[in-house]
Amino acid sequence: MGNESSTLGGGDEPRHDDGTTEGGECCGFRVLGIQEQSPASVVGFVSFFDFILEANGIRLDTKDATLMELIAQSEDRPMQLKVFNVKAQTTRELQLTPSRKWPGKGLLGVTIRFDSYEGAEDQLLHVLNVAESSPAERAGLRADSDYLLGTPERVFADAEDLHDEILDALDGSFQCYVYNSLDDQVRIVSIVPTERWGGDGVLGAEVGHGYLHRLPSVCRGTIGSSVGFVNLPKDAKAATDAFLKPQRLSENSQATSRDQEKQKEEVAAKAQPDTVAQDSQANVSTIKLEYFATESTTNDASCSSAER
C-alpha cells in the first residue's frame, strides 16, 4: 500500500472474485448496511468497522452457512455475538434477537460480508479536496475529515474500487458510507457521478489512499457510531430463510389462516338468526353454518445480500 492519491491505489491481500477470503484466524462477517426498524438497528452496530466473530460461542472464521443456520435456529430468542471493531481494535459482546416482526425482510435486517479484518483499517479513501458545485460537494463530502468506506455491497480497498463503482453508476446514483473524523460517525450519502457538472472528472474530488491517509490516531480511542439506514432493492432476499424449517416458515401463514377462520365464524354468528319461522304452527329449525378451513404450508425459501 502506497501513499497514493487519485482524482476520482493497491491492496496486499489476495482477493477472490467476490472480494472475500476463504477463511482464517483474522476472518469474520463485516457489518455493512443496516435496515431501518430491523433487529440489527437497535444493538449499536457500526457499519464497515464492525466484524462479527462469534455467535452463541461458535467461532465464525470459515466462509460457510454456520451463521445463517444459527440465526434461523435463534428466531425470537436472544443470540450472543462477539464483535470486533477494527477502528478501535477492541472486542465487545452484543445481544441480538432475530425476528421477522418488523417491516423489512429477513431475521436481522443487516447486510454482512465474510471478509478478513487484517488490514481492514486501511480499507478507506481519504477525501483530500472537493470542487465547488461538483457531484462530491452536492453529496455533502467534506475535505480532510471525510473518509469513503464503500457501498452496501462493496468495500473500497483502494481507489480502483471507487472508480469501478462510479463507472457502474455514471449518470445514476449510488449509496456510499462515509466516516467523518470530526463527528466520529459513519453516515450514508447518495453520490450522483456525472461528466455534466462543469468541471473535470465525474466526481469532482481528490482522494488519497495509503499510510499517510489512514485515520488519525485520535479517532482510534472509540468504536464510532452509525447514522442513517440503507435502502435495499425490493427484490432483495433473506439468506436465513433458506435455513428455516418448513414448519417454521409456515407459522405465519397458519396464524393468518386461523385468524381468518375465526373472523368468518364471528361474522356468521352475528348474521345467524336464533330461529326461523317455518309455517303457521311456528315450527322452529336451527340454522347451523359449518366452515371448513385447510392450512397450507408455504415454502418461501430464499437467500440475501441483506445478510450476506
mmCIF file of C-alpha atoms in Angstrom:
data_model
loop_
_atom_site.group_PDB
_atom_site.id
_atom_site.type_symbol
_atom_site.label_atom_id
_atom_site.label_comp_id
_atom_site.label_asym_id
_atom_site.label_seq_id
_atom_site.Cartn_x
_atom_site.Cartn_y
_atom_site.Cartn_z
ATOM 1 C CA MET A 1 0.000 0.000 0.000
ATOM 2 C CA GLY A 2 1.451 3.273 -1.006
ATOM 3 C CA ASN A 3 0.654 6.882 -0.288
ATOM 4 C CA GLU A 4 -1.381 7.404 -3.423
ATOM 5 C CA SER A 5 -3.946 9.961 -4.433
ATOM 6 C CA SER A 6 -6.462 9.930 -7.239
ATOM 7 C CA THR A 7 -8.905 12.399 -8.715
ATOM 8 C CA LEU A 8 -11.639 10.042 -8.784
ATOM 9 C CA GLY A 9 -4.293 2.984 -5.259
ATOM 10 C CA GLY A 10 -3.130 -1.258 -4.044
ATOM 11 C CA GLY A 11 -4.021 -3.890 -1.501
ATOM 12 C CA ASP A 12 -1.611 -6.592 -0.386
ATOM 13 C CA GLU A 13 -4.314 -9.186 0.392
ATOM 14 C CA PRO A 14 -5.082 -11.776 -2.306
ATOM 15 C CA ARG A 15 -8.782 -11.455 -3.116
ATOM 16 C CA HIS A 16 -11.259 -13.816 -4.758
ATOM 17 C CA ASP A 17 -13.766 -12.864 -7.406
ATOM 18 C CA ASP A 18 -16.308 -11.940 -4.726
ATOM 19 C CA GLY A 19 -13.738 -9.901 -2.810
ATOM 20 C CA THR A 20 -13.533 -12.217 0.191
ATOM 21 C CA THR A 21 -11.087 -14.718 1.594
ATOM 22 C CA GLU A 22 -11.919 -18.369 2.205
ATOM 23 C CA GLY A 23 -11.242 -18.300 5.949
ATOM 24 C CA GLY A 24 -8.625 -17.942 8.641
ATOM 25 C CA GLU A 25 -7.832 -16.553 12.076
ATOM 26 C CA CYS A 26 -8.461 -12.942 11.002
ATOM 27 C CA CYS A 27 -11.810 -13.507 9.341
ATOM 28 C CA GLY A 28 -15.382 -12.780 10.295
ATOM 29 C CA PHE A 29 -18.565 -11.200 8.963
ATOM 30 C CA ARG A 30 -18.196 -7.499 8.245
ATOM 31 C CA VAL A 31 -21.276 -5.411 9.023
ATOM 32 C CA LEU A 32 -22.220 -3.278 6.010
ATOM 33 C CA GLY A 33 -25.752 -1.899 5.539
ATOM 34 C CA ILE A 34 -28.335 -1.763 8.329
ATOM 35 C CA GLN A 35 -32.072 -1.508 7.608
ATOM 36 C CA GLU A 36 -34.386 0.818 9.500
ATOM 37 C CA GLN A 37 -36.533 -0.701 12.300
ATOM 38 C CA SER A 38 -34.708 -4.016 11.979
ATOM 39 C CA PRO A 39 -33.414 -6.090 14.918
ATOM 40 C CA ALA A 40 -29.879 -5.077 13.892
ATOM 41 C CA SER A 41 -30.727 -1.359 14.077
ATOM 42 C CA VAL A 42 -31.020 -1.295 17.866
ATOM 43 C CA VAL A 43 -27.867 -3.071 19.042
ATOM 44 C CA GLY A 44 -25.240 -0.464 18.157
ATOM 45 C CA PHE A 45 -23.528 -1.940 15.094
ATOM 46 C CA VAL A 46 -21.012 0.356 13.395
ATOM 47 C CA SER A 47 -21.083 -0.132 9.627
ATOM 48 C CA PHE A 48 -17.824 -1.236 7.986
ATOM 49 C CA PHE A 49 -15.801 -1.078 11.202
ATOM 50 C CA ASP A 50 -17.584 -3.969 12.982
ATOM 51 C CA PHE A 51 -16.894 -7.668 12.337
ATOM 52 C CA ILE A 52 -18.995 -10.470 13.849
ATOM 53 C CA LEU A 53 -16.500 -13.059 15.120
ATOM 54 C CA GLU A 54 -18.666 -15.399 17.195
ATOM 55 C CA ALA A 55 -22.342 -16.292 17.572
ATOM 56 C CA ASN A 56 -23.528 -18.196 20.650
ATOM 57 C CA GLY A 57 -19.924 -19.127 21.396
ATOM 58 C CA ILE A 58 -19.232 -20.559 17.925
ATOM 59 C CA ARG A 59 -16.280 -19.052 16.032
ATOM 60 C CA LEU A 60 -17.179 -17.759 12.557
ATOM 61 C CA ASP A 61 -13.831 -17.975 10.782
ATOM 62 C CA THR A 62 -14.954 -20.034 7.784
ATOM 63 C CA LYS A 63 -16.977 -18.975 4.765
ATOM 64 C CA ASP A 64 -19.935 -21.301 5.220
ATOM 65 C CA ALA A 65 -23.564 -21.291 6.341
ATOM 66 C CA THR A 66 -22.898 -21.581 10.088
ATOM 67 C CA LEU A 67 -24.011 -18.042 10.952
ATOM 68 C CA MET A 68 -27.155 -18.270 8.801
ATOM 69 C CA GLU A 69 -28.115 -21.550 10.465
ATOM 70 C CA LEU A 70 -27.543 -20.134 13.956
ATOM 71 C CA ILE A 71 -29.666 -17.075 13.154
ATOM 72 C CA ALA A 72 -32.516 -19.231 11.813
ATOM 73 C CA GLN A 73 -32.364 -21.517 14.866
ATOM 74 C CA SER A 74 -32.481 -18.498 17.186
ATOM 75 C CA GLU A 75 -35.590 -16.831 15.776
ATOM 76 C CA ASP A 76 -37.318 -14.851 18.553
ATOM 77 C CA ARG A 77 -34.607 -15.917 21.002
ATOM 78 C CA PRO A 78 -31.597 -13.799 22.077
ATOM 79 C CA MET A 79 -28.248 -14.531 20.416
ATOM 80 C CA GLN A 80 -24.893 -13.655 21.949
ATOM 81 C CA LEU A 81 -22.473 -12.083 19.464
ATOM 82 C CA LYS A 82 -18.795 -11.244 19.829
ATOM 83 C CA VAL A 83 -17.961 -8.225 17.662
ATOM 84 C CA PHE A 84 -14.521 -6.847 16.761
ATOM 85 C CA ASN A 85 -14.186 -3.155 15.876
ATOM 86 C CA VAL A 86 -11.247 -2.513 13.544
ATOM 87 C CA LYS A 87 -11.146 1.218 14.220
ATOM 88 C CA ALA A 88 -10.652 0.882 17.966
ATOM 89 C CA GLN A 89 -9.111 -2.624 17.742
ATOM 90 C CA THR A 90 -11.411 -3.771 20.553
ATOM 91 C CA THR A 91 -13.896 -6.622 21.052
ATOM 92 C CA ARG A 92 -17.310 -6.335 22.681
ATOM 93 C CA GLU A 93 -20.332 -8.548 23.390
ATOM 94 C CA LEU A 94 -23.762 -7.788 21.890
ATOM 95 C CA GLN A 95 -27.137 -9.453 22.309
ATOM 96 C CA LEU A 96 -29.382 -9.631 19.253
ATOM 97 C CA THR A 97 -32.786 -11.291 18.802
ATOM 98 C CA PRO A 98 -33.509 -12.480 15.227
ATOM 99 C CA SER A 99 -37.113 -11.794 14.290
ATOM 100 C CA ARG A 100 -39.497 -11.280 11.388
ATOM 101 C CA LYS A 101 -41.668 -8.930 13.441
ATOM 102 C CA TRP A 102 -40.549 -5.791 11.639
ATOM 103 C CA PRO A 103 -41.465 -4.199 8.251
ATOM 104 C CA GLY A 104 -38.490 -5.492 6.241
ATOM 105 C CA LYS A 105 -37.220 -8.879 5.100
ATOM 106 C CA GLY A 106 -35.046 -11.366 6.905
ATOM 107 C CA LEU A 107 -34.384 -12.016 10.575
ATOM 108 C CA LEU A 108 -31.673 -9.414 11.197
ATOM 109 C CA GLY A 109 -32.057 -6.622 8.647
ATOM 110 C CA VAL A 110 -28.340 -6.237 8.102
ATOM 111 C CA THR A 111 -26.056 -6.754 5.109
ATOM 112 C CA ILE A 112 -22.981 -8.745 6.090
ATOM 113 C CA ARG A 113 -19.980 -9.966 4.135
ATOM 114 C CA PHE A 114 -17.435 -12.639 5.015
ATOM 115 C CA ASP A 115 -14.110 -10.846 4.956
ATOM 116 C CA SER A 116 -10.680 -10.552 6.536
ATOM 117 C CA TYR A 117 -10.196 -7.845 9.143
ATOM 118 C CA GLU A 118 -6.425 -7.969 8.793
ATOM 119 C CA GLY A 119 -5.522 -4.530 7.448
ATOM 120 C CA ALA A 120 -9.210 -3.523 7.283
ATOM 121 C CA GLU A 121 -8.409 -0.204 8.972
ATOM 122 C CA ASP A 122 -6.605 0.761 5.744
ATOM 123 C CA GLN A 123 -9.577 -0.033 3.511
ATOM 124 C CA LEU A 124 -10.756 3.536 3.090
ATOM 125 C CA LEU A 125 -10.162 6.560 0.875
ATOM 126 C CA HIS A 126 -9.308 9.956 2.359
ATOM 127 C CA VAL A 127 -11.154 12.897 0.772
ATOM 128 C CA LEU A 128 -8.417 15.499 0.121
ATOM 129 C CA ASN A 129 -10.368 18.229 -1.655
ATOM 130 C CA VAL A 130 -13.837 18.833 -3.057
ATOM 131 C CA ALA A 131 -14.524 21.057 -6.082
ATOM 132 C CA GLU A 132 -17.238 23.679 -5.878
ATOM 133 C CA SER A 133 -20.597 22.663 -7.404
ATOM 134 C CA SER A 134 -19.249 19.159 -8.095
ATOM 135 C CA PRO A 135 -21.127 15.871 -7.518
ATOM 136 C CA ALA A 136 -18.919 15.379 -4.451
ATOM 137 C CA GLU A 137 -19.978 18.726 -2.969
ATOM 138 C CA ARG A 138 -23.649 18.085 -3.729
ATOM 139 C CA ALA A 139 -23.322 14.770 -1.881
ATOM 140 C CA GLY A 140 -22.056 16.662 1.157
ATOM 141 C CA LEU A 141 -18.489 15.325 1.147
ATOM 142 C CA ARG A 142 -16.071 17.261 3.356
ATOM 143 C CA ALA A 143 -12.397 17.654 2.533
ATOM 144 C CA ASP A 144 -9.772 16.448 5.046
ATOM 145 C CA SER A 145 -12.204 14.958 7.591
ATOM 146 C CA ASP A 146 -14.205 12.562 5.372
ATOM 147 C CA TYR A 147 -13.169 9.003 4.511
ATOM 148 C CA LEU A 148 -15.001 6.897 1.905
ATOM 149 C CA LEU A 149 -15.563 3.333 3.145
ATOM 150 C CA GLY A 150 -17.670 1.683 0.452
ATOM 151 C CA THR A 151 -21.236 0.840 -0.589
ATOM 152 C CA PRO A 152 -23.708 -1.630 0.955
ATOM 153 C CA GLU A 153 -22.195 -4.273 -1.365
ATOM 154 C CA ARG A 154 -18.577 -3.185 -1.920
ATOM 155 C CA VAL A 155 -15.629 -2.244 0.289
ATOM 156 C CA PHE A 156 -13.297 0.466 -1.061
ATOM 157 C CA ALA A 157 -9.991 -1.331 -0.568
ATOM 158 C CA ASP A 158 -8.342 1.134 -2.949
ATOM 159 C CA ALA A 159 -9.164 3.900 -5.441
ATOM 160 C CA GLU A 160 -9.839 1.368 -8.204
ATOM 161 C CA ASP A 161 -12.872 0.085 -6.293
ATOM 162 C CA LEU A 162 -14.282 3.620 -6.160
ATOM 163 C CA HIS A 163 -13.532 4.085 -9.858
ATOM 164 C CA ASP A 164 -15.407 0.881 -10.723
ATOM 165 C CA GLU A 165 -18.400 1.931 -8.620
ATOM 166 C CA ILE A 166 -18.503 5.348 -10.292
ATOM 167 C CA LEU A 167 -18.445 3.811 -13.778
ATOM 168 C CA ASP A 168 -21.262 1.427 -12.834
ATOM 169 C CA ALA A 169 -23.377 4.324 -11.581
ATOM 170 C CA LEU A 170 -22.449 7.008 -14.124
ATOM 171 C CA ASP A 171 -25.374 9.443 -14.543
ATOM 172 C CA GLY A 172 -27.220 7.384 -11.967
ATOM 173 C CA SER A 173 -26.521 7.257 -8.243
ATOM 174 C CA PHE A 174 -25.049 5.030 -5.562
ATOM 175 C CA GLN A 175 -25.097 4.955 -1.777
ATOM 176 C CA CYS A 176 -21.739 5.424 -0.096
ATOM 177 C CA TYR A 177 -20.729 5.011 3.530
ATOM 178 C CA VAL A 178 -18.561 7.874 4.759
ATOM 179 C CA TYR A 179 -16.706 8.189 8.062
ATOM 180 C CA ASN A 180 -16.064 11.687 9.410
ATOM 181 C CA SER A 181 -13.166 12.008 11.825
ATOM 182 C CA LEU A 182 -14.559 15.162 13.479
ATOM 183 C CA ASP A 183 -18.032 13.745 14.149
ATOM 184 C CA ASP A 184 -16.721 10.197 14.775
ATOM 185 C CA GLN A 185 -19.679 8.896 12.763
ATOM 186 C CA VAL A 186 -20.343 6.697 9.759
ATOM 187 C CA ARG A 187 -23.101 8.168 7.582
ATOM 188 C CA ILE A 188 -24.709 7.304 4.253
ATOM 189 C CA VAL A 189 -24.562 9.719 1.328
ATOM 190 C CA SER A 190 -26.012 9.482 -2.162
ATOM 191 C CA ILE A 191 -23.499 10.279 -4.920
ATOM 192 C CA VAL A 192 -24.539 11.086 -8.500
ATOM 193 C CA PRO A 193 -21.391 10.871 -10.674
ATOM 194 C CA THR A 194 -21.636 12.747 -13.972
ATOM 195 C CA GLU A 195 -19.456 14.484 -16.524
ATOM 196 C CA ARG A 196 -22.053 17.238 -16.888
ATOM 197 C CA TRP A 197 -21.301 19.384 -13.869
ATOM 198 C CA GLY A 198 -18.974 21.982 -15.384
ATOM 199 C CA GLY A 199 -15.640 20.706 -14.105
ATOM 200 C CA ASP A 200 -13.079 17.940 -14.524
ATOM 201 C CA GLY A 201 -13.851 14.319 -13.840
ATOM 202 C CA VAL A 202 -17.134 12.749 -12.802
ATOM 203 C CA LEU A 203 -16.840 13.164 -9.032
ATOM 204 C CA GLY A 204 -15.047 16.470 -8.558
ATOM 205 C CA ALA A 205 -12.939 15.290 -5.639
ATOM 206 C CA GLU A 206 -9.425 14.046 -4.963
ATOM 207 C CA VAL A 207 -8.923 11.059 -2.683
ATOM 208 C CA GLY A 208 -5.838 9.601 -1.060
ATOM 209 C CA HIS A 209 -5.012 6.025 -0.082
ATOM 210 C CA GLY A 210 -2.169 4.523 1.884
ATOM 211 C CA TYR A 211 -0.191 5.029 5.071
ATOM 212 C CA LEU A 212 -0.333 8.836 5.048
ATOM 213 C CA HIS A 213 -4.110 8.738 4.589
ATOM 214 C CA ARG A 214 -5.038 6.457 7.476
ATOM 215 C CA LEU A 215 -7.421 7.552 10.221
ATOM 216 C CA PRO A 216 -5.893 9.984 12.721
ATOM 217 C CA SER A 217 -4.751 8.319 15.954
ATOM 218 C CA VAL A 218 -7.194 10.449 17.942
ATOM 219 C CA CYS A 219 -10.063 8.580 16.245
ATOM 220 C CA ARG A 220 -8.911 5.175 17.396
ATOM 221 C CA GLY A 221 -9.986 5.548 21.009
ATOM 222 C CA THR A 222 -13.657 4.895 20.185
ATOM 223 C CA ILE A 223 -15.627 2.414 18.089
ATOM 224 C CA GLY A 224 -17.545 5.281 16.443
ATOM 225 C CA SER A 225 -21.249 5.173 15.599
ATOM 226 C CA SER A 226 -23.520 4.824 12.568
ATOM 227 C CA VAL A 227 -26.286 7.177 11.465
ATOM 228 C CA GLY A 228 -28.800 6.562 8.694
ATOM 229 C CA PHE A 229 -30.076 3.361 7.144
ATOM 230 C CA VAL A 230 -29.592 1.566 3.854
ATOM 231 C CA ASN A 231 -32.342 1.159 1.264
ATOM 232 C CA LEU A 232 -32.244 -2.291 -0.312
ATOM 233 C CA PRO A 233 -33.885 -3.308 -3.609
ATOM 234 C CA LYS A 234 -37.459 -4.553 -3.307
ATOM 235 C CA ASP A 235 -36.420 -7.942 -4.686
ATOM 236 C CA ALA A 236 -33.693 -8.432 -2.069
ATOM 237 C CA LYS A 237 -33.927 -11.845 -0.411
ATOM 238 C CA ALA A 238 -33.090 -13.005 3.109
ATOM 239 C CA ALA A 239 -30.313 -15.590 3.327
ATOM 240 C CA THR A 240 -31.641 -17.015 6.581
ATOM 241 C CA ASP A 241 -34.931 -18.157 5.002
ATOM 242 C CA ALA A 242 -33.100 -20.990 3.275
ATOM 243 C CA PHE A 243 -32.279 -22.453 6.702
ATOM 244 C CA LEU A 244 -35.691 -22.176 8.352
ATOM 245 C CA LYS A 245 -37.544 -25.439 8.906
ATOM 246 C CA PRO A 246 -40.683 -25.873 6.761
ATOM 247 C CA GLN A 247 -42.972 -25.760 9.788
ATOM 248 C CA ARG A 248 -41.247 -22.571 10.915
ATOM 249 C CA LEU A 249 -41.734 -20.991 7.533
ATOM 250 C CA SER A 250 -45.438 -21.835 7.598
ATOM 251 C CA GLU A 251 -46.179 -20.467 11.059
ATOM 252 C CA ASN A 252 -47.075 -17.022 9.787
ATOM 253 C CA SER A 253 -49.423 -18.374 7.102
ATOM 254 C CA GLN A 254 -51.017 -20.783 9.590
ATOM 255 C CA ALA A 255 -51.626 -17.970 12.059
ATOM 256 C CA THR A 256 -53.173 -15.887 9.289
ATOM 257 C CA SER A 257 -55.427 -18.793 8.285
ATOM 258 C CA ARG A 258 -56.598 -19.283 11.872
ATOM 259 C CA ASP A 259 -57.335 -15.578 12.245
ATOM 260 C CA GLN A 260 -59.360 -15.575 9.021
ATOM 261 C CA GLU A 261 -61.320 -18.649 10.148
ATOM 262 C CA LYS A 262 -62.108 -17.012 13.489
ATOM 263 C CA GLN A 263 -63.297 -13.854 11.755
ATOM 264 C CA LYS A 264 -65.607 -15.872 9.488
ATOM 265 C CA GLU A 265 -67.134 -17.650 12.484
ATOM 266 C CA GLU A 266 -67.694 -14.332 14.267
ATOM 267 C CA VAL A 267 -69.414 -12.843 11.205
ATOM 268 C CA ALA A 268 -71.547 -15.954 10.794
ATOM 269 C CA ALA A 269 -72.588 -15.881 14.462
ATOM 270 C CA LYS A 270 -73.782 -12.289 14.135
ATOM 271 C CA ALA A 271 -75.695 -12.985 10.923
ATOM 272 C CA GLN A 272 -77.243 -16.275 12.097
ATOM 273 C CA PRO A 273 -80.873 -15.959 13.407
ATOM 274 C CA ASP A 274 -81.716 -17.951 16.502
ATOM 275 C CA THR A 275 -84.884 -19.326 14.952
ATOM 276 C CA VAL A 276 -86.700 -19.236 11.645
ATOM 277 C CA ALA A 277 -90.498 -19.473 11.356
ATOM 278 C CA GLN A 278 -91.312 -22.359 9.044
ATOM 279 C CA ASP A 279 -95.145 -22.345 8.971
ATOM 280 C CA SER A 280 -98.214 -21.202 10.794
ATOM 281 C CA GLN A 281 -97.535 -23.792 13.517
ATOM 282 C CA ALA A 282 -94.294 -21.864 14.287
ATOM 283 C CA ASN A 283 -92.069 -24.822 13.685
ATOM 284 C CA VAL A 284 -88.544 -23.720 14.516
ATOM 285 C CA SER A 285 -85.410 -25.050 12.898
ATOM 286 C CA THR A 286 -81.884 -24.132 13.881
ATOM 287 C CA ILE A 287 -79.557 -22.916 11.190
ATOM 288 C CA LYS A 288 -76.081 -24.226 11.528
ATOM 289 C CA LEU A 289 -73.257 -22.954 9.382
ATOM 290 C CA GLU A 290 -70.122 -25.010 9.105
ATOM 291 C CA TYR A 291 -66.811 -23.767 7.848
ATOM 292 C CA PHE A 292 -64.010 -25.975 6.683
ATOM 293 C CA ALA A 293 -60.514 -24.476 6.547
ATOM 294 C CA THR A 294 -57.301 -26.029 5.357
ATOM 295 C CA GLU A 295 -53.860 -24.775 6.332
ATOM 296 C CA SER A 296 -51.271 -24.813 3.598
ATOM 297 C CA THR A 297 -47.535 -24.724 4.121
ATOM 298 C CA THR A 298 -45.731 -22.015 2.200
ATOM 299 C CA ASN A 299 -42.225 -22.782 1.122
ATOM 300 C CA ASP A 300 -40.865 -19.238 0.991
ATOM 301 C CA ALA A 301 -37.224 -20.248 0.983
ATOM 302 C CA SER A 302 -34.899 -17.639 -0.481
ATOM 303 C CA CYS A 303 -31.472 -16.191 0.082
ATOM 304 C CA SER A 304 -29.906 -12.401 0.587
ATOM 305 C CA SER A 305 -27.388 -9.862 0.367
ATOM 306 C CA ALA A 306 -29.420 -8.396 3.140
ATOM 307 C CA GLU A 307 -27.460 -10.843 5.335
ATOM 308 C CA ARG A 308 -24.728 -11.908 3.141
#
